[in-house]
Short mmCIF file of C-alpha atoms and ligand atoms in Angstrom, two decimals:
data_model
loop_
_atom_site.label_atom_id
_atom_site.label_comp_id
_atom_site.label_asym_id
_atom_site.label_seq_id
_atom_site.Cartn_x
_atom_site.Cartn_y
_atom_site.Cartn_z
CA UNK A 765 -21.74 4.31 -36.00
CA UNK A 766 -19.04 2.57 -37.67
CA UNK A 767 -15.91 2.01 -35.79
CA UNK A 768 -12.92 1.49 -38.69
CA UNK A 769 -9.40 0.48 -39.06
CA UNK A 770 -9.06 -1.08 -35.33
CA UNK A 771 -7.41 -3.50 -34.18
CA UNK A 772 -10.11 -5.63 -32.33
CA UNK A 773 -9.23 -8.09 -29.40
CA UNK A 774 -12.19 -9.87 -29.11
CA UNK A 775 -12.28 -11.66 -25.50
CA UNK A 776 -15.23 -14.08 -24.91
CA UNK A 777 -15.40 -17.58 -25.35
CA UNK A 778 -13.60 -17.33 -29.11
CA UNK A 779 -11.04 -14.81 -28.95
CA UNK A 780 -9.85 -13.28 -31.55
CA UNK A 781 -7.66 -10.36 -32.96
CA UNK A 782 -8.71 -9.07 -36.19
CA UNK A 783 -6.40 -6.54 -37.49
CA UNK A 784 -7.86 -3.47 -39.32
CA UNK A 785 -10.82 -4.68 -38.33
CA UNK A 786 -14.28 -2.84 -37.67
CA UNK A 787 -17.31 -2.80 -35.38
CA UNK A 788 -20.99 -1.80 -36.27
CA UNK A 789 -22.88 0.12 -33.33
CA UNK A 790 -26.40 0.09 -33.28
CA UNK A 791 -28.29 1.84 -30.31
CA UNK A 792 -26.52 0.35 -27.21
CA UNK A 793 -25.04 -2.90 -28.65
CA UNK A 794 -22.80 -4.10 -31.16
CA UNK A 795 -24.57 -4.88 -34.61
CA UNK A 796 -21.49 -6.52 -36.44
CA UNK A 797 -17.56 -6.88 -36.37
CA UNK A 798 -15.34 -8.31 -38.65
CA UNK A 799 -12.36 -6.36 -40.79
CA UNK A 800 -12.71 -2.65 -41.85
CA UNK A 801 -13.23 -3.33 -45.99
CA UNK A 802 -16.33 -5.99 -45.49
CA UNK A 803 -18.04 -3.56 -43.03
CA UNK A 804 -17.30 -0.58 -45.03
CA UNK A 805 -18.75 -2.33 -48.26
CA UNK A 806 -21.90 -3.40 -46.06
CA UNK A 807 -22.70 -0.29 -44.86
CA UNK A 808 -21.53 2.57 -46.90
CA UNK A 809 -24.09 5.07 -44.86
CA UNK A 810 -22.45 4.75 -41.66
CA UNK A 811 -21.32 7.15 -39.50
CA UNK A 812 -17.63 6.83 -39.29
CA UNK A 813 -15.07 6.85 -36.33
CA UNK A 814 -11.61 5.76 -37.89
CA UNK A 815 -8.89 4.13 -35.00
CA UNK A 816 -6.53 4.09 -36.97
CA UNK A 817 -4.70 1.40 -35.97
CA UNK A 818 -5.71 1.84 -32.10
CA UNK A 819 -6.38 -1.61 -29.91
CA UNK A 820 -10.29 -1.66 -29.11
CA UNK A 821 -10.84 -4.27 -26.06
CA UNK A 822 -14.22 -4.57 -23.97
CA UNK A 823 -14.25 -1.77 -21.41
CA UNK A 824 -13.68 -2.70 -17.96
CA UNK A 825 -16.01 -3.72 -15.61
CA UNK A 826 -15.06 -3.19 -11.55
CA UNK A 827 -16.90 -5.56 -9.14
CA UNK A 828 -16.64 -3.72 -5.85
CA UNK A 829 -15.84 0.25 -5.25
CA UNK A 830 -16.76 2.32 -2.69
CA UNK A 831 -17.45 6.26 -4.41
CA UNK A 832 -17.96 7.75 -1.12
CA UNK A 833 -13.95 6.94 -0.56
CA UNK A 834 -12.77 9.57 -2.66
CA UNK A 835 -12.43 12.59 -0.14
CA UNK A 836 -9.62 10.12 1.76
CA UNK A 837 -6.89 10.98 -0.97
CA UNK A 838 -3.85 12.97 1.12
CA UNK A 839 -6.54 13.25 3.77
CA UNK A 840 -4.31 13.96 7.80
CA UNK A 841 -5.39 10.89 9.42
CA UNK A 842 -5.30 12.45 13.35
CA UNK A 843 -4.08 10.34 16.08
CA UNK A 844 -1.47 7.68 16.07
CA UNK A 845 -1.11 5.62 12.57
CA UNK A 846 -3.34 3.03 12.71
CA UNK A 847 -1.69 -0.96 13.52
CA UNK A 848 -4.84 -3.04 12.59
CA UNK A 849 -7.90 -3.21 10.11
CA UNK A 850 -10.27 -2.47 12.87
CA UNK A 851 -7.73 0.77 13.72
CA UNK A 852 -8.47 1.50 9.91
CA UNK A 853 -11.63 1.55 10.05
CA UNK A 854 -11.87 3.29 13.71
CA UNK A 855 -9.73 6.26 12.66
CA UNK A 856 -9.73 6.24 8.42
CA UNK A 857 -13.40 5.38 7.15
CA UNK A 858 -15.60 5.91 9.78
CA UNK A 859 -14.85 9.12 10.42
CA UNK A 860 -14.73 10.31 6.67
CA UNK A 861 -17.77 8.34 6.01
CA UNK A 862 -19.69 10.34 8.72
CA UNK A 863 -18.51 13.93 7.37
CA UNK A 864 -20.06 13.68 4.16
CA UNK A 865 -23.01 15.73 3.17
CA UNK A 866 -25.34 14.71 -0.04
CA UNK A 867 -23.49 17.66 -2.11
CA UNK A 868 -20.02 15.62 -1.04
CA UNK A 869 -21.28 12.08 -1.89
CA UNK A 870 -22.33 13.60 -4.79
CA UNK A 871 -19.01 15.03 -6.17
CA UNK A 872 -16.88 12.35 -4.66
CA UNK A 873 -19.24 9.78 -7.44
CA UNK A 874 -18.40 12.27 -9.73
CA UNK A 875 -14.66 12.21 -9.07
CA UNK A 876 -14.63 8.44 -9.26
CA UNK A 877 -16.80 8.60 -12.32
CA UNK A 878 -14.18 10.70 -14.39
CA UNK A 879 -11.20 8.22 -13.24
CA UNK A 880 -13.68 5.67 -14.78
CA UNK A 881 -14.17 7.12 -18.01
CA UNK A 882 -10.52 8.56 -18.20
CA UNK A 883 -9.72 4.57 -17.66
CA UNK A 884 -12.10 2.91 -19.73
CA UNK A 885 -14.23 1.09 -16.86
CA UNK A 886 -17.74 1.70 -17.71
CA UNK A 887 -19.40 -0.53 -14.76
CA UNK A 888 -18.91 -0.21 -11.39
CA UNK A 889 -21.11 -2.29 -8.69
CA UNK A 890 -20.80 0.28 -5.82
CA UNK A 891 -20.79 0.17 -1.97
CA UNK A 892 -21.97 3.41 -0.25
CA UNK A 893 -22.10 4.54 3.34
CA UNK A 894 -22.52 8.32 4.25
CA UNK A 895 -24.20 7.84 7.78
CA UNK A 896 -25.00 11.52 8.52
CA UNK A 897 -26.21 11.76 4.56
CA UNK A 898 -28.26 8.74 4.56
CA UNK A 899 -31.70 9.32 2.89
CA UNK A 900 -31.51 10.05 -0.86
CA UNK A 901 -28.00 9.55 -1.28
CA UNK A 902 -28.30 6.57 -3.47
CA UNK A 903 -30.28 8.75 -5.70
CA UNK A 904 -27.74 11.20 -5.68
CA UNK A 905 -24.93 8.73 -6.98
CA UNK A 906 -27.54 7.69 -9.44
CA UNK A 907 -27.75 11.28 -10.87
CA UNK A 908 -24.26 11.24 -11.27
CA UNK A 909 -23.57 7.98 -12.98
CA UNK A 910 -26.56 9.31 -15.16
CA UNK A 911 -24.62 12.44 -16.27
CA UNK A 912 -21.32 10.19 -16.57
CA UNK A 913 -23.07 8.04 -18.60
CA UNK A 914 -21.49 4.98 -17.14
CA UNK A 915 -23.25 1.82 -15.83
CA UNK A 916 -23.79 1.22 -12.34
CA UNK A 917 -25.13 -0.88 -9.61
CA UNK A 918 -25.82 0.92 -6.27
CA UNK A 919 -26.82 -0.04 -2.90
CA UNK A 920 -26.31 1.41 1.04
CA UNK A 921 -24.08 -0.55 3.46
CA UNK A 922 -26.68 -1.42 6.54
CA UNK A 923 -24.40 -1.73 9.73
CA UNK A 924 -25.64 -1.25 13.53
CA UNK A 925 -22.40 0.82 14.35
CA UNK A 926 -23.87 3.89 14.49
CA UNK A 927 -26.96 3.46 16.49
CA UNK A 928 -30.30 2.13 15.30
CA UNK A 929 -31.62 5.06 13.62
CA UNK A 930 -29.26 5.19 11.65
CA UNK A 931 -29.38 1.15 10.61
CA UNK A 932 -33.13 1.74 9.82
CA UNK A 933 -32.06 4.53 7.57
CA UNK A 934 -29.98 2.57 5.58
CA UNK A 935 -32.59 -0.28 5.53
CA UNK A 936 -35.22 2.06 4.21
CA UNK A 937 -32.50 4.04 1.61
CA UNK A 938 -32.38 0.51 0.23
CA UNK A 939 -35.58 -0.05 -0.12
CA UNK A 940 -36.64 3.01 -1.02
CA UNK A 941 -34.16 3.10 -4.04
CA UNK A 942 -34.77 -0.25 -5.24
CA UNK A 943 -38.55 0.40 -5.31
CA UNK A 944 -37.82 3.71 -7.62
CA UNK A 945 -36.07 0.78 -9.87
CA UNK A 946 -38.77 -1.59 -9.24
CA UNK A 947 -40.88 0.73 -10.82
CA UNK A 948 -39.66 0.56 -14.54
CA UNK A 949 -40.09 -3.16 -14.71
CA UNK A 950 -40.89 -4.38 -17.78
CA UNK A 951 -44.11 -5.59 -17.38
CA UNK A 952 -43.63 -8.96 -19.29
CA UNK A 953 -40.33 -10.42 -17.45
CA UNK A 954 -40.62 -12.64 -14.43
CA UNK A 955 -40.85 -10.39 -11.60
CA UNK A 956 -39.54 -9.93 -8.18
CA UNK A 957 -36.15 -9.12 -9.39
CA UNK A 958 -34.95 -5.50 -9.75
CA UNK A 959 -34.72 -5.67 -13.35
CA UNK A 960 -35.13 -2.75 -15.51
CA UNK A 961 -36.24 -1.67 -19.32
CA UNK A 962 -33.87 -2.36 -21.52
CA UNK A 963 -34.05 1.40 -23.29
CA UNK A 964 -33.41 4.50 -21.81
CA UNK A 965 -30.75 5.81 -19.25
CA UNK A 966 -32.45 4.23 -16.48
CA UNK A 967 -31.53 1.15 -17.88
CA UNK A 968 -27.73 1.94 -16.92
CA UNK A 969 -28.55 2.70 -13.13
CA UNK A 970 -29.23 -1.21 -11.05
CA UNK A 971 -29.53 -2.13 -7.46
CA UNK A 972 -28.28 -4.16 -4.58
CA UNK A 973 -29.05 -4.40 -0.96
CA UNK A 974 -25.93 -2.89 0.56
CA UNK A 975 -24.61 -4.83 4.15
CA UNK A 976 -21.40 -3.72 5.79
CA UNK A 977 -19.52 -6.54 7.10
CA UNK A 978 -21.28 -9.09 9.90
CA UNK A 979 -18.93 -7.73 12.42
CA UNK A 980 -21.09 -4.48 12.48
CA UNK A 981 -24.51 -6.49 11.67
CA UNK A 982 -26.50 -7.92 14.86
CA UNK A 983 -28.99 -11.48 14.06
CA UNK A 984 -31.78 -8.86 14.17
CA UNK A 985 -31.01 -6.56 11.84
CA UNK A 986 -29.65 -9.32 9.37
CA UNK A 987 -33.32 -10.93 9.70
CA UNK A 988 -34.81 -7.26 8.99
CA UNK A 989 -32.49 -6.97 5.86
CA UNK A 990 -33.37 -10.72 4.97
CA UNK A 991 -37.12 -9.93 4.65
CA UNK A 992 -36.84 -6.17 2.97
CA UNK A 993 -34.44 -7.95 0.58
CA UNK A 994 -36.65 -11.06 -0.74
CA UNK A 995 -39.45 -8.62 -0.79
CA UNK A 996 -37.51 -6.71 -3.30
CA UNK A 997 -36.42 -9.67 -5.24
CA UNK A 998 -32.65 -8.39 -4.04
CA UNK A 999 -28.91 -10.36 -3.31
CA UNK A 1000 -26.68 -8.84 -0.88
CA UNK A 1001 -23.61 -6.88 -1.23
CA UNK A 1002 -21.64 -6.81 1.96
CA UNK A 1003 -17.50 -7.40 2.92
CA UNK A 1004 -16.90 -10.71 4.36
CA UNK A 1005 -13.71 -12.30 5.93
CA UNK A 1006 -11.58 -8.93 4.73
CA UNK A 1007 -9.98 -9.58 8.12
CA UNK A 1008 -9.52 -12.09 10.87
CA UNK A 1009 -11.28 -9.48 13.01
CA UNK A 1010 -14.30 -10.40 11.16
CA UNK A 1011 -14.05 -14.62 12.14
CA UNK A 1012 -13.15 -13.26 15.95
CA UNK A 1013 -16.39 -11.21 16.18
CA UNK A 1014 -18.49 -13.82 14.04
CA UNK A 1015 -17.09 -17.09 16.27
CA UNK A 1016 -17.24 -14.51 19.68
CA UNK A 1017 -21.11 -13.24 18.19
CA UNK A 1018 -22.57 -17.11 17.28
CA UNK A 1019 -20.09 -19.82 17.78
CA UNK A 1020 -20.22 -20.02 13.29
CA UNK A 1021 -17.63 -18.47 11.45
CA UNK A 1022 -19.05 -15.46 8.91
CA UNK A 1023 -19.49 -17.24 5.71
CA UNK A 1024 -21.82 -20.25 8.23
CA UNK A 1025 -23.25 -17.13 10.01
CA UNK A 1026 -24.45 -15.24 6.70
CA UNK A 1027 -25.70 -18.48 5.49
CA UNK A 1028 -27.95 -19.48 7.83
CA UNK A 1029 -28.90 -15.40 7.96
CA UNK A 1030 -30.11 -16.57 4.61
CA UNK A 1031 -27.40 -13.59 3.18
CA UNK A 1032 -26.04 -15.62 0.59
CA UNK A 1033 -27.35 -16.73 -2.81
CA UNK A 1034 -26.46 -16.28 -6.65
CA UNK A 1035 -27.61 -12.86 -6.42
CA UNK A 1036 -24.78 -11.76 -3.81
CA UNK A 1037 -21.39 -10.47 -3.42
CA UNK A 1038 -19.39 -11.55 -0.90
CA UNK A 1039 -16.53 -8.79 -1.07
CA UNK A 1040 -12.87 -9.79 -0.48
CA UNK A 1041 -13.07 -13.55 1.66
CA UNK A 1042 -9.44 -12.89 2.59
CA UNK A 1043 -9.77 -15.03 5.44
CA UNK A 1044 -12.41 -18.31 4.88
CA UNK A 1045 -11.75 -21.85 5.56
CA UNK A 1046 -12.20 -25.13 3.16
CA UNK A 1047 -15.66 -25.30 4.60
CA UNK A 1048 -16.53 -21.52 4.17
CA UNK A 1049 -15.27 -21.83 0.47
CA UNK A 1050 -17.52 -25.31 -0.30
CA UNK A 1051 -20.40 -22.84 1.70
CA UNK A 1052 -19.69 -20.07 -1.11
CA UNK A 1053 -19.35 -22.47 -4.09
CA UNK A 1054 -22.41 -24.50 -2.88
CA UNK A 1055 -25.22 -21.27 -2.53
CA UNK A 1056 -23.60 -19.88 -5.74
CA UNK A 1057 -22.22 -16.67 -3.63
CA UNK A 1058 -19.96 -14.09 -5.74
CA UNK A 1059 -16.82 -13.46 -4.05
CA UNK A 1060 -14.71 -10.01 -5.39
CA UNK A 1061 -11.03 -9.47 -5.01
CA UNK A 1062 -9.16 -6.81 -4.20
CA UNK A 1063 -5.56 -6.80 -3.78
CA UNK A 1064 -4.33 -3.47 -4.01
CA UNK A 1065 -6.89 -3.18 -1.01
CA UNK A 1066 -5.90 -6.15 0.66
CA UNK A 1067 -1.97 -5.06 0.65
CA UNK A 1068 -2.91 -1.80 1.71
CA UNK A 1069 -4.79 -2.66 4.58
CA UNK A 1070 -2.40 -5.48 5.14
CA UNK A 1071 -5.12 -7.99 5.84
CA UNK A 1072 -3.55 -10.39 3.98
CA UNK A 1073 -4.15 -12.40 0.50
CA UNK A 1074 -7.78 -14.04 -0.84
CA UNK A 1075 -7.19 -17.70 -1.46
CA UNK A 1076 -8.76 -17.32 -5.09
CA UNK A 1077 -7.49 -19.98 -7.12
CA UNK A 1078 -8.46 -22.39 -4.06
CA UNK A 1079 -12.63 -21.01 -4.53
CA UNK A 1080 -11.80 -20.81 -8.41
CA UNK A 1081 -11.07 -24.79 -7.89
CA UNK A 1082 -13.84 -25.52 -5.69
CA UNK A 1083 -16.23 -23.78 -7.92
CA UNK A 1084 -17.01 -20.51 -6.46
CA UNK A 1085 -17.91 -17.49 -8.76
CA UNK A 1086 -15.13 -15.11 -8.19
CA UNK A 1087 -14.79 -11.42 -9.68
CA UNK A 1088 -12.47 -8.33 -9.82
CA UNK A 1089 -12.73 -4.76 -7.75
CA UNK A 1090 -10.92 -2.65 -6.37
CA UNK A 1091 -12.53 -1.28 -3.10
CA UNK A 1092 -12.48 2.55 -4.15
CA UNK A 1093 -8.80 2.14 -5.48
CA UNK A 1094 -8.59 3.84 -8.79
CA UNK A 1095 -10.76 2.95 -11.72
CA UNK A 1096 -7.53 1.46 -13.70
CA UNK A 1097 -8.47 -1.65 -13.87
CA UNK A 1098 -5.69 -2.97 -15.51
CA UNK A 1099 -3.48 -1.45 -11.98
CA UNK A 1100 -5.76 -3.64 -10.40
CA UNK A 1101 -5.09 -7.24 -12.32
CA UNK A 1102 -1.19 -6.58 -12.66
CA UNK A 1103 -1.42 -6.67 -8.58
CA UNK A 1104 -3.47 -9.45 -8.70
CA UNK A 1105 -1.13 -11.11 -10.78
CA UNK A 1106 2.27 -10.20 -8.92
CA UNK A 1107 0.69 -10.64 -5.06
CA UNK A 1108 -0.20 -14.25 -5.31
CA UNK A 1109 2.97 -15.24 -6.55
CA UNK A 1110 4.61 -13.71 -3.94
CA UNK A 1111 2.71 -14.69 -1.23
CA UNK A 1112 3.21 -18.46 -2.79
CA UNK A 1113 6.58 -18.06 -3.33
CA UNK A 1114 5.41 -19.62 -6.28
CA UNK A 1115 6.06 -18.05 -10.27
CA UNK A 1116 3.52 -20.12 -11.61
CA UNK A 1117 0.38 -18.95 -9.28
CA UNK A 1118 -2.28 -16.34 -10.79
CA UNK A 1119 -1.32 -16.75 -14.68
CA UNK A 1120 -1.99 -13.79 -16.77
CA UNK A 1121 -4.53 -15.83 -18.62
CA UNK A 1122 -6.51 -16.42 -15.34
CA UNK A 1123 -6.13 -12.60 -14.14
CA UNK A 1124 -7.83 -11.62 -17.23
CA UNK A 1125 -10.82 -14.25 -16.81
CA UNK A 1126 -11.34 -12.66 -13.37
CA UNK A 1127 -11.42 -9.21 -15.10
CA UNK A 1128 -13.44 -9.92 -18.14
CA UNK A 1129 -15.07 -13.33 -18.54
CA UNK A 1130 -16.04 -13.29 -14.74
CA UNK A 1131 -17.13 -9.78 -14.31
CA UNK A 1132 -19.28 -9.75 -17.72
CA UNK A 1133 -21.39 -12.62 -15.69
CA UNK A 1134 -21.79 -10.81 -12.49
CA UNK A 1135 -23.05 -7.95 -14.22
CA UNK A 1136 -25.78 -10.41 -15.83
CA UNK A 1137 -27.00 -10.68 -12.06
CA UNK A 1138 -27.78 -6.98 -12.39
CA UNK A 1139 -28.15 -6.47 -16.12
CA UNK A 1140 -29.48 -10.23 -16.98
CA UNK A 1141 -30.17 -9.00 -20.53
CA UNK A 1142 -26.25 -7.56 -21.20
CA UNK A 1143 -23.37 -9.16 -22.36
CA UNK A 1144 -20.20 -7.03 -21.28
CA UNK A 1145 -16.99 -8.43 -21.62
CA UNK A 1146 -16.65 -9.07 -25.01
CA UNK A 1147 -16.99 -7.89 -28.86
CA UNK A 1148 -19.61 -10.24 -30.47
CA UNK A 1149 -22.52 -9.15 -32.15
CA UNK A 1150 -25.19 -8.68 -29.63
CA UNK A 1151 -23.10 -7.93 -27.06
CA UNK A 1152 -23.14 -4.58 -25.06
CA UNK A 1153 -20.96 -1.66 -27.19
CA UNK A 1154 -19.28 -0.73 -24.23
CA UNK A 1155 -15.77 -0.46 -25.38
CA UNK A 1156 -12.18 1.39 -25.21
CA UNK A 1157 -9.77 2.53 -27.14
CA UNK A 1158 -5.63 2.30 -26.54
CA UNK A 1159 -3.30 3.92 -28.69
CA UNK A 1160 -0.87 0.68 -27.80
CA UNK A 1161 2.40 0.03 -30.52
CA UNK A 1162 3.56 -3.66 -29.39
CA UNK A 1163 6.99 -4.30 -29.69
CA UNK A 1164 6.40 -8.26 -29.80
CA UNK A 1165 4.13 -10.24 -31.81
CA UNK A 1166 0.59 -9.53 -30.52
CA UNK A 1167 -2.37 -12.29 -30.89
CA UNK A 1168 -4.96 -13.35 -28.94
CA UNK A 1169 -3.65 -15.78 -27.09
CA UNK A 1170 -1.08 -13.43 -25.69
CA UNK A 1171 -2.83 -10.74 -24.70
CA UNK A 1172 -3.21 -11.07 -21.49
CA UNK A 1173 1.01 -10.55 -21.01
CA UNK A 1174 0.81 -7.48 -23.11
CA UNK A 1175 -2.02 -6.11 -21.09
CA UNK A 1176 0.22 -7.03 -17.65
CA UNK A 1177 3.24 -6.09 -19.03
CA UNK A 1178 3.43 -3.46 -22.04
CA UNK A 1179 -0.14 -1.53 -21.90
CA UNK A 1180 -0.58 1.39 -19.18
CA UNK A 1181 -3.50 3.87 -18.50
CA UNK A 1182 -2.12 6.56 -20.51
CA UNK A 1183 -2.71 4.72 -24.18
CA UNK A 1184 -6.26 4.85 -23.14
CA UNK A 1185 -7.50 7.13 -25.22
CA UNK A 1186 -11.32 6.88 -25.64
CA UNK A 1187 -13.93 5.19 -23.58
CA UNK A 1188 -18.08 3.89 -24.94
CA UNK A 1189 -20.76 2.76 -22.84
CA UNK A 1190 -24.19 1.31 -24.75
CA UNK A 1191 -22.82 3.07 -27.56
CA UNK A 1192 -22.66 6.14 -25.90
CA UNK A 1193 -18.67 8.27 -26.85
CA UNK A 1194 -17.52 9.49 -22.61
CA UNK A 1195 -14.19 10.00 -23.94
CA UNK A 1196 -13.11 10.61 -27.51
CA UNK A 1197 -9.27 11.57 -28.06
CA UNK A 1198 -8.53 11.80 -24.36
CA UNK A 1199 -11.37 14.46 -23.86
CA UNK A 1200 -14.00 13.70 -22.07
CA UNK A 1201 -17.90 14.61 -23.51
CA UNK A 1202 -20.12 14.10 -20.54
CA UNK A 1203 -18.28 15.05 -17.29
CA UNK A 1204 -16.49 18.85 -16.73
CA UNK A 1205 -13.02 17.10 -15.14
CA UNK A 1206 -11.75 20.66 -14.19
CA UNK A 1207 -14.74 21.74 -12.32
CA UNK A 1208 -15.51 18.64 -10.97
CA UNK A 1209 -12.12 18.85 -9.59
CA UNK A 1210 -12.27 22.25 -8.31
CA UNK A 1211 -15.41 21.50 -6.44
CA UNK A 1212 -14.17 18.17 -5.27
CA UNK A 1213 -10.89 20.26 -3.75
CA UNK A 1214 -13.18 22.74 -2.23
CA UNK A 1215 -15.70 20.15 -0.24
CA UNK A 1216 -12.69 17.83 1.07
CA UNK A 1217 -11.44 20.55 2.43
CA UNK A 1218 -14.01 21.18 4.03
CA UNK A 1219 -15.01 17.26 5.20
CA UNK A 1220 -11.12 16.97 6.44
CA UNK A 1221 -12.16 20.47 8.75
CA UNK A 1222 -15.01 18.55 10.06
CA UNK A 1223 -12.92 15.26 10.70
ZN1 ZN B 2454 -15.08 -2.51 0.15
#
């Protein structure tokens, strides 16, 4: 398919705008860009999809999202409003958590999955816990993501909180899942990682080995996870430091504060994501930068819980790999980097922290290469030839001069969800003229409305 008359922002190591420009699809990449008249001389057969005139960026990527939270929106929280993050997660999540059923987990994916598509994010590196839903429910999501068509990285969160049955469940849905991967391997790469064939819709669908947080994790079961995990050739995903509760329990568990407990837990490594690190000393952050450890943020999470604000550029400086999520807030990704780029400043008190520019690494440039942990073979993030055709479209009319350089201010400032109008992933159309092609939004939402209903009557 030939994608005409767009105007291409670029992103990647070059960037570039090219004005009535054009991008050559091939299977699940990009074949060739450059402007609309050279690729329409080069390849007159083509399928055609004019833009006219639309912007085409890289679709967004989201680092850390929790489907399962879906059911929580409006939801009666009983009892007195909670004053604390362990109150939140007391009287919020863990009770929603434990009402869902596999046909729940199921359409609460699926709701997140349409906000994705409706907002151009086409992969998500997901967090699931549904302890009363436990076994199969990462195959579930997986079906979903599958009929979505989006990309997606999927894992259970292991915590002791609810018994030990219930931690070897989530040990064995882990391992269980990643095995199904394991399976597809391509025989001739290096094995003992989860990687998958290149072709095919499996090849959209990766794993992690989901944790909670250490203040739910005992020594023991971190040790269990440890050795089902190298087995498996697997990195972690688990919350860290979201809270100062976390250090309390961590320091009041070992004597080590979390990031020094999960390291000598062997926990961290290149292969996994530390979500949030609101609170982590100079020493945790050299800990993080030294093993290699991805750290996500989350603002709009962080303000909401009122936990307080990640000290990212501090780990940018000291050389820790640092991406964007947004902890089962909606799939807008660009909601989530203008409150990246307006809470640092204000916590600073300082105009100059969290430049546009650097929001926009976080989201792009950053989050392309922590999806190579999961897709090694995939370039996201970008429109280069070779690189994933994953891509939306925004019906966007700047008012200012518009170039590559100042992008990121237009994307902060002047572009909003609603010029998204179209949404690829590997080459595949989700959305085309604001309508989606691979998800039924109004029964999805019907259903969705029926089953939280129910979930809230079981809370
Ligand atoms: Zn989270």
């Amino acid at each position: 398919m030939l994608i005409t008359h767009a105007r291409l922002a670029t992103l990647g190591a070059a960037p570039r705008l090219i004005d009535d420009g054009a991008l050559l699809i091939k299977g699940d990449r990009i074949a060739a860009l450059g402007t609309a008249s050279e690729l329409a001389a080069h390849y007159p057969e083509a399928e055609r999809w004019n833009a006219a005139g639309q912007l085409v960026l890289p679709a967004a990527i989201c680092a850390h999202t929790h489907f399962y939270g879906a059911f929580a929106r409006g939801m009666a929280v009983p009892g007195e409003p909670a004053t604390n993050f362990p109150q939140i997660l007391e009287r919020l999540w863990w009770r929603l958590d434990k009402a869902l059923t596999l046909e729940d987990v199921r359409y609460s994916a699926l709701v997140c999955l349409v906000d994705a598509v409706r907002h151009g994010t086409s992969t998500l590196i997901d967090h699931h816990a549904s302890p009363n839903a436990i076994d199969g429910s990462l195959d579930v999501i997986a079906e979903a993501a599958r009929q979505a068509g989006i990309r997606a990285c999927l894992c259970y969160e292991v915590t002791d909180r609810d018994g030990p049955r219930r931690t070897q469940a989530g040990i064995s849905e882990n391992i269980r899942f990643a095995q199904s991967k394991i399976q597809n391997y391509h025989p001739a790469r290096p094995s003992g990682q989860a990687r998958e064939q290149s072709e095919g819709p499996e090849s959209k669908i990766a794993c992690s080995f989901g944790l909670h947080a250490s203040l739910t994790l005992s020594d023991e079961t971190l040790s269990d996870c440890l050795a089902a995990a190298k087995d498996l050739g697997l990195g972690f995903h688990i919350h860290v430091a979201e809270d100062q509760a976390d250090q309390e329990d961590s320091l009041r568990k070992s004597g080590k504060r979390v990031i020094h407990r999960l390291a000598d837990a062997g926990i961290l490594g290149p292969r996994t994501i530390a979500a949030h690190c609101v609170h982590v000393s100079e020493g945790e952050i050299e800990q993080l930068a030294a093993t290699g450890t991805w750290v996500t943020h989350q603002p709009r999470s962080n303000m909401n819980n009122a936990v307080g604000v990640a000290p990212v550029e501090a780990m940018l400086r000291a050389g820790v790999n640092v991406g964007l999520g947004n902890d089962g807030f909606s799939n807008q990704m660009f909601a989530e980097m203008k409150a990246a780029y307006l809470v640092h400043k204000l916590a600073r008190h300082d105009p100059r922290a969290m430049p546009g520019d650097l929001v926009m690494q976080l989201a792009y440039a950053d989050n392309a290469r922590l999806a190579q942990v999961f897709w090694p073979d995939l370039r996201l993030g970008e429109l280069s030839e070779g690189a994933a055709a994953d891509l939306v479209f925004l019906d966007y009319q700047p008012t200012t001069p518009l170039t590559a350089g100042n992008l990121p201010w237009h994307l902060l400032f002047g572009l909003e969800a609603s010029a998204i109008t179209a949404t690829v992933c590997a080459g595949r159309v989700l959305m085309r003229d604001r309508r989606l092609l691979t998800l039924d939004d109004e029964a999805i939402a019907a259903r969705s409305r029926e089953l939280a209903a129910l979930a809230w009557q079981r809370i």
